Short mmCIF file of C-alpha atoms in Angstrom, two decimals:
data_model
loop_
_atom_site.label_atom_id
_atom_site.label_comp_id
_atom_site.label_asym_id
_atom_site.label_seq_id
_atom_site.Cartn_x
_atom_site.Cartn_y
_atom_site.Cartn_z
CA MET A 1 -10.85 11.09 -30.24
CA THR A 2 -9.64 8.88 -33.45
CA THR A 3 -7.85 5.79 -33.03
CA ALA A 4 -4.69 7.38 -34.06
CA SER A 5 -4.91 10.23 -31.56
CA ARG A 6 -5.67 7.48 -28.70
CA LEU A 7 -2.28 5.27 -29.44
CA ARG A 8 -0.59 8.96 -29.42
CA ASP A 9 -2.02 9.77 -25.87
CA PRO A 10 0.32 8.64 -23.27
CA SER A 11 -2.83 8.89 -20.39
CA ILE A 12 -4.40 6.16 -21.96
CA GLU A 13 -1.52 3.73 -21.13
CA HIS A 14 -1.63 4.85 -17.77
CA ARG A 15 -5.45 4.21 -17.14
CA PHE A 16 -6.97 0.90 -16.19
CA VAL A 17 -10.51 0.81 -15.84
CA ALA A 18 -11.99 -1.84 -13.44
CA SER A 19 -15.05 -3.62 -14.08
CA ASP A 20 -17.39 -1.04 -11.53
CA GLY A 21 -16.14 1.78 -13.98
CA ALA A 22 -13.99 3.34 -11.58
CA ALA A 23 -10.66 4.58 -13.57
CA LEU A 24 -7.18 3.67 -12.14
CA HIS A 25 -3.82 5.46 -12.92
CA VAL A 26 -1.17 3.03 -13.60
CA SER A 27 2.70 3.54 -13.78
CA GLN A 28 4.77 0.34 -15.21
CA THR A 29 9.06 0.58 -15.84
CA GLY A 30 10.72 -2.12 -16.77
CA PRO A 31 10.59 -4.24 -19.80
CA ALA A 32 7.24 -5.90 -20.90
CA ASP A 33 9.17 -8.83 -21.62
CA SER A 34 10.66 -9.50 -18.38
CA ALA A 35 10.50 -12.93 -16.76
CA VAL A 36 8.56 -12.06 -13.66
CA THR A 37 6.75 -9.21 -12.82
CA LEU A 38 6.55 -6.64 -10.24
CA VAL A 39 3.20 -5.12 -8.59
CA LEU A 40 3.71 -2.58 -5.49
CA VAL A 41 0.43 -1.92 -3.74
CA HIS A 42 0.79 1.36 -1.56
CA GLY A 43 -0.96 2.33 1.82
CA TRP A 44 -3.75 4.66 3.34
CA THR A 45 -3.68 7.92 1.59
CA GLN A 46 -0.83 7.48 -0.11
CA ASP A 47 -0.54 6.52 -4.13
CA HIS A 48 2.26 4.98 -6.64
CA ARG A 49 4.96 7.59 -5.56
CA THR A 50 5.06 5.69 -2.60
CA TRP A 51 7.75 3.11 -3.95
CA ASP A 52 9.69 5.82 -5.53
CA PHE A 53 12.49 5.61 -3.31
CA VAL A 54 12.50 1.69 -3.20
CA VAL A 55 12.28 1.21 -7.48
CA PRO A 56 15.65 2.77 -8.60
CA HIS A 57 17.03 0.13 -6.27
CA LEU A 58 15.39 -2.92 -7.64
CA ASP A 59 16.89 -4.89 -11.01
CA PRO A 60 16.22 -2.38 -13.97
CA GLY A 61 15.74 -5.77 -16.05
CA VAL A 62 12.20 -6.24 -13.97
CA ARG A 63 9.05 -5.53 -15.08
CA VAL A 64 7.32 -3.31 -12.31
CA LEU A 65 3.83 -2.09 -11.98
CA ARG A 66 2.43 0.64 -9.48
CA TYR A 67 -0.87 1.93 -9.39
CA ASP A 68 -3.24 4.33 -7.24
CA LEU A 69 -5.76 2.51 -5.43
CA ARG A 70 -9.16 4.13 -5.82
CA GLY A 71 -9.51 7.19 -3.83
CA HIS A 72 -6.05 8.32 -4.05
CA GLY A 73 -3.76 9.52 -5.94
CA GLY A 74 -4.46 10.28 -10.14
CA SER A 75 -7.43 7.44 -9.67
CA ALA A 76 -10.92 7.92 -9.11
CA GLN A 77 -12.42 8.44 -5.83
CA ALA A 78 -14.06 5.83 -3.77
CA ARG A 79 -17.75 5.47 -4.21
CA PRO A 80 -19.86 4.56 -1.09
CA GLY A 81 -19.92 0.71 -0.77
CA ALA A 82 -16.43 0.49 -2.94
CA ALA A 83 -14.17 2.06 -0.33
CA THR A 84 -13.56 -1.68 0.92
CA ILE A 85 -10.35 -4.00 1.22
CA ALA A 86 -12.13 -6.57 -0.80
CA ARG A 87 -12.89 -3.93 -3.87
CA LEU A 88 -9.42 -3.40 -3.69
CA ALA A 89 -8.38 -7.24 -4.17
CA ASP A 90 -10.38 -7.35 -6.88
CA ASP A 91 -9.17 -4.32 -8.64
CA LEU A 92 -5.86 -5.80 -8.04
CA ALA A 93 -6.72 -9.08 -9.67
CA GLU A 94 -8.57 -7.35 -12.54
CA LEU A 95 -5.32 -5.41 -13.16
CA ILE A 96 -3.42 -8.12 -13.01
CA ALA A 97 -5.58 -10.33 -15.82
CA SER A 98 -5.40 -7.47 -18.03
CA ARG A 99 -1.79 -5.75 -17.43
CA VAL A 100 -0.09 -9.16 -16.72
CA PRO A 101 -2.17 -11.80 -18.19
CA SER A 102 0.67 -14.48 -18.36
CA GLY A 103 3.78 -15.33 -16.30
CA PRO A 104 4.85 -15.79 -12.65
CA VAL A 105 3.57 -12.54 -10.48
CA VAL A 106 5.37 -10.83 -6.99
CA LEU A 107 3.05 -8.58 -4.55
CA ALA A 108 4.33 -5.89 -2.00
CA GLY A 109 2.06 -4.10 -0.47
CA HIS A 110 2.75 -1.61 2.39
CA SER A 111 0.26 -0.97 5.18
CA MET A 112 -3.29 -1.33 3.17
CA GLY A 113 -1.28 -2.65 0.63
CA GLY A 114 -0.16 -5.39 2.32
CA MET A 115 -4.17 -5.77 3.37
CA THR A 116 -5.04 -6.03 0.06
CA LEU A 117 -2.84 -8.71 -0.83
CA MET A 118 -4.31 -11.21 2.19
CA VAL A 119 -7.82 -10.16 0.93
CA LEU A 120 -6.77 -11.09 -2.52
CA ALA A 121 -5.81 -14.68 -1.31
CA GLU A 122 -8.98 -14.93 0.17
CA ARG A 123 -11.24 -13.82 -2.45
CA HIS A 124 -8.85 -15.17 -5.24
CA PRO A 125 -7.49 -18.33 -4.62
CA SER A 126 -7.10 -19.74 -8.43
CA LEU A 127 -4.80 -16.42 -9.33
CA VAL A 128 -2.52 -17.64 -5.71
CA ARG A 129 -2.33 -20.75 -6.57
CA GLU A 130 -1.37 -20.59 -10.71
CA ARG A 131 0.51 -17.29 -10.34
CA LEU A 132 1.48 -15.69 -7.47
CA ALA A 133 5.49 -16.23 -6.94
CA GLY A 134 6.49 -14.34 -4.14
CA ALA A 135 4.43 -11.88 -1.78
CA ALA A 136 6.01 -8.91 0.51
CA PHE A 137 4.53 -7.59 3.54
CA VAL A 138 5.44 -3.89 4.28
CA ALA A 139 4.97 -2.38 7.87
CA THR A 140 0.87 -3.71 7.66
CA SER A 141 -1.53 -5.94 9.79
CA SER A 142 -3.65 -8.40 9.57
CA GLY A 143 -6.45 -7.25 12.17
CA ASP A 144 -6.95 -5.30 15.33
CA MET A 145 -6.71 -2.21 13.47
CA ASP A 146 -9.97 -0.60 15.53
CA LYS A 147 -7.64 -0.66 18.36
CA LEU A 148 -5.26 1.62 17.72
CA THR A 149 -3.40 3.55 20.11
CA LEU A 150 -0.98 5.13 17.91
CA GLY A 151 1.66 3.82 20.75
CA PHE A 152 0.14 5.66 23.49
CA PRO A 153 -0.53 3.96 27.14
CA GLY A 154 -3.71 4.28 28.85
CA LEU A 155 -6.12 6.79 28.92
CA VAL A 156 -4.48 8.80 25.74
CA GLY A 157 -4.34 5.68 23.91
CA ARG A 158 -7.81 4.71 24.79
CA SER A 159 -8.40 8.18 23.39
CA VAL A 160 -6.87 7.50 20.35
CA THR A 161 -9.23 4.17 20.11
CA ARG A 162 -12.21 6.27 20.53
CA PHE A 163 -11.35 9.24 18.25
CA GLU A 164 -10.39 7.07 15.12
CA PRO A 165 -14.32 6.63 14.48
CA LYS A 166 -14.76 9.92 14.36
CA LEU A 167 -11.78 10.61 11.98
CA ALA A 168 -13.16 8.74 9.47
CA ARG A 169 -17.10 10.14 9.54
CA LEU A 170 -15.42 13.45 9.69
CA LEU A 171 -13.44 12.67 6.64
CA ALA A 172 -16.23 11.22 5.09
CA GLY A 173 -18.47 14.07 4.72
CA LEU A 174 -15.97 16.45 3.53
CA ARG A 175 -16.91 17.27 -0.21
CA SER A 176 -13.65 18.77 -1.65
CA ASP A 177 -11.20 16.78 -3.67
CA THR A 178 -8.92 17.56 -1.82
CA LEU A 179 -7.50 18.00 2.05
CA ARG A 180 -7.22 21.84 2.75
CA LEU A 181 -4.94 21.52 4.62
CA ARG A 182 -1.55 23.94 5.71
CA PRO A 183 1.34 21.29 4.21
CA GLY A 184 3.62 22.70 7.26
CA MET A 185 1.12 21.51 9.79
CA VAL A 186 0.78 18.11 8.13
CA ARG A 187 4.58 17.98 7.65
CA SER A 188 4.89 18.25 11.41
CA GLY A 189 2.04 15.36 12.34
CA ALA A 190 3.80 12.97 9.62
CA ARG A 191 7.14 13.29 11.01
CA ARG A 192 5.73 12.57 14.42
CA LEU A 193 3.41 9.59 13.36
CA VAL A 194 4.40 7.44 10.31
CA PHE A 195 8.21 8.31 10.74
CA GLY A 196 10.77 6.58 13.01
CA ASN A 197 14.29 8.26 13.60
CA ARG A 198 15.59 11.13 11.85
CA PRO A 199 13.73 10.77 8.67
CA GLY A 200 14.67 13.20 5.73
CA ARG A 201 13.20 16.16 4.57
CA GLU A 202 12.62 14.47 1.09
CA GLN A 203 10.79 11.74 2.75
CA VAL A 204 8.74 13.18 4.81
CA ASP A 205 7.35 15.74 1.77
CA SER A 206 6.81 12.83 -0.12
CA VAL A 207 4.41 11.60 2.00
CA VAL A 208 2.92 15.01 2.47
CA GLU A 209 1.98 15.76 -1.01
CA GLN A 210 0.84 12.08 -1.75
CA LEU A 211 -1.79 12.61 1.49
CA LEU A 212 -2.82 15.89 -0.08
CA ALA A 213 -3.88 14.57 -3.29
CA ALA A 214 -5.96 11.62 -1.87
CA HIS A 215 -9.37 12.00 -1.63
CA PRO A 216 -10.83 13.34 1.57
CA ALA A 217 -14.29 11.41 1.72
CA SER A 218 -12.87 8.25 0.26
CA ALA A 219 -9.40 8.32 2.56
CA GLY A 220 -12.85 8.34 5.85
CA LEU A 221 -14.44 5.59 3.95
CA PHE A 222 -11.39 3.51 3.88
CA LEU A 223 -10.00 4.58 7.39
CA ASP A 224 -13.41 2.20 8.24
CA ALA A 225 -12.51 -0.82 5.80
CA ILE A 226 -9.00 -0.28 7.70
CA ALA A 227 -10.53 -0.85 11.31
CA SER A 228 -12.85 -3.66 10.42
CA HIS A 229 -10.22 -5.81 8.03
CA ARG A 230 -9.70 -9.05 9.24
CA GLY A 231 -6.92 -11.10 6.83
CA VAL A 232 -5.89 -13.85 9.12
CA GLY A 233 -7.68 -16.02 6.37
CA GLY A 234 -5.95 -14.94 3.31
CA LEU A 235 -2.73 -15.62 5.21
CA GLY A 236 -3.36 -19.19 5.44
CA ALA A 237 -3.66 -19.33 1.38
CA LEU A 238 -0.54 -17.60 1.27
CA CYS A 239 1.49 -20.62 3.60
CA ASP A 240 3.54 -22.36 0.52
CA VAL A 241 4.24 -18.63 -1.52
CA PRO A 242 7.83 -17.37 -0.94
CA SER A 243 7.11 -14.29 1.43
CA VAL A 244 8.56 -11.83 3.92
CA VAL A 245 7.47 -9.81 6.29
CA LEU A 246 9.19 -6.09 7.11
CA ALA A 247 8.26 -4.12 9.83
CA GLY A 248 9.82 -0.81 11.60
CA GLU A 249 10.21 -1.33 15.42
CA LYS A 250 8.77 1.94 15.88
CA ASP A 251 5.94 1.85 13.70
CA ARG A 252 2.91 3.78 15.78
CA LEU A 253 0.31 2.75 12.92
CA CYS A 254 1.03 -1.18 12.44
CA PRO A 255 2.93 -1.81 15.36
CA LEU A 256 5.52 -4.88 15.69
CA ALA A 257 3.17 -7.06 17.32
CA HIS A 258 1.09 -6.77 14.18
CA ALA A 259 3.72 -7.85 12.06
CA LYS A 260 4.72 -10.98 14.21
CA VAL A 261 1.12 -12.53 13.89
CA ILE A 262 1.56 -12.16 9.99
CA ALA A 263 4.93 -14.01 10.54
CA ASP A 264 3.99 -16.45 12.90
CA GLU A 265 0.69 -17.41 9.99
CA LEU A 266 3.44 -17.81 7.18
CA PRO A 267 6.20 -20.33 9.02
CA HIS A 268 8.74 -20.10 6.04
CA ALA A 269 8.43 -15.73 5.75
CA GLU A 270 11.31 -14.10 6.57
CA PHE A 271 10.69 -11.93 9.21
CA VAL A 272 12.59 -8.81 9.25
CA ARG A 273 12.65 -5.97 12.26
CA TYR A 274 14.11 -2.51 11.67
CA PRO A 275 15.37 -0.70 14.74
CA GLY A 276 14.40 3.15 15.06
CA ALA A 277 11.92 2.95 11.72
CA GLY A 278 8.49 3.84 11.73
CA HIS A 279 5.46 2.94 9.36
CA MET A 280 7.17 4.33 6.32
CA LEU A 281 9.83 1.73 5.44
CA PRO A 282 9.27 2.47 1.55
CA GLN A 283 11.16 6.02 2.51
CA GLU A 284 12.79 5.29 5.38
CA ARG A 285 14.25 1.96 4.61
CA PRO A 286 13.80 2.05 0.76
CA TYR A 287 17.36 -0.12 -0.26
CA GLU A 288 17.05 -2.76 2.33
CA VAL A 289 13.01 -2.87 1.26
CA ALA A 290 13.71 -2.95 -2.25
CA ARG A 291 16.96 -5.92 -1.42
CA ARG A 292 14.15 -8.22 0.44
CA ILE A 293 11.67 -7.67 -2.42
CA SER A 294 14.13 -8.13 -5.35
CA ALA A 295 15.10 -11.50 -3.38
CA LEU A 296 11.63 -12.72 -4.18
CA VAL A 297 11.75 -11.63 -7.47
CA ARG A 298 15.11 -13.69 -8.49
CA VAL A 299 13.65 -16.83 -6.40
CA ALA A 300 10.34 -16.63 -8.79
CA ALA A 301 12.66 -16.01 -12.02
CA ARG A 302 14.22 -19.60 -11.20
#
């Protein structure tokens, strides 16, 4: 491909190659000369479309970067040894260094994306100290994900906890590029497990479409990484960063108690609870999520 044809090829603009060679899909909206850049990080088995319902409510004058974590959406699969939260944190640091070399940055992470922010702070303290002007933790956790019960009590809850490592191994062993599941079955499961009260069909379909686009083996490896995640150390490095912690009161994956741990570690953070909402706050409460993130952007722009 010639230089001229590469410049005309829009896919070049949407591709970032990490230091280990993994190609990540990147999406950018808003003016390139914005005073603040907002980077949105999605969660497990989702991709940059997680934020589709949020972005329209953001200030159009803000530059917004979204990208697909490795093993998700349009990015390369996560190879064994690279399916870790630490590697995701390094990817984020490298993306910021390449695409946002100067100016204040606000980060928002949903679920595994929030975990990535915590580990970023631990592994890249100078980036936090010199560039990070705000952080939003959306339906996420700083640890104890290996004790997940999906909100079920007693024996059923303990069975869920024991089943999760088996699910991770099952997914990690798959060789297909996508999960070959019936969308109707996935839709029913998603509606019950990751949403709160009365989710809209469009919102549920969005989650299902992203899940079915994720790389199965990568999803399994990252499920193990989530189970072993411990992010309290990174939160300590974020104490002076303007922050907000958003949690759905009916979140089965990252329960309200997990959000409270994060809020307690960030004494100056705003802690916002949403009654009736589940894990998918960017779909269930997009306006509210956008409003809280926009507040951080406004502070960063002063």
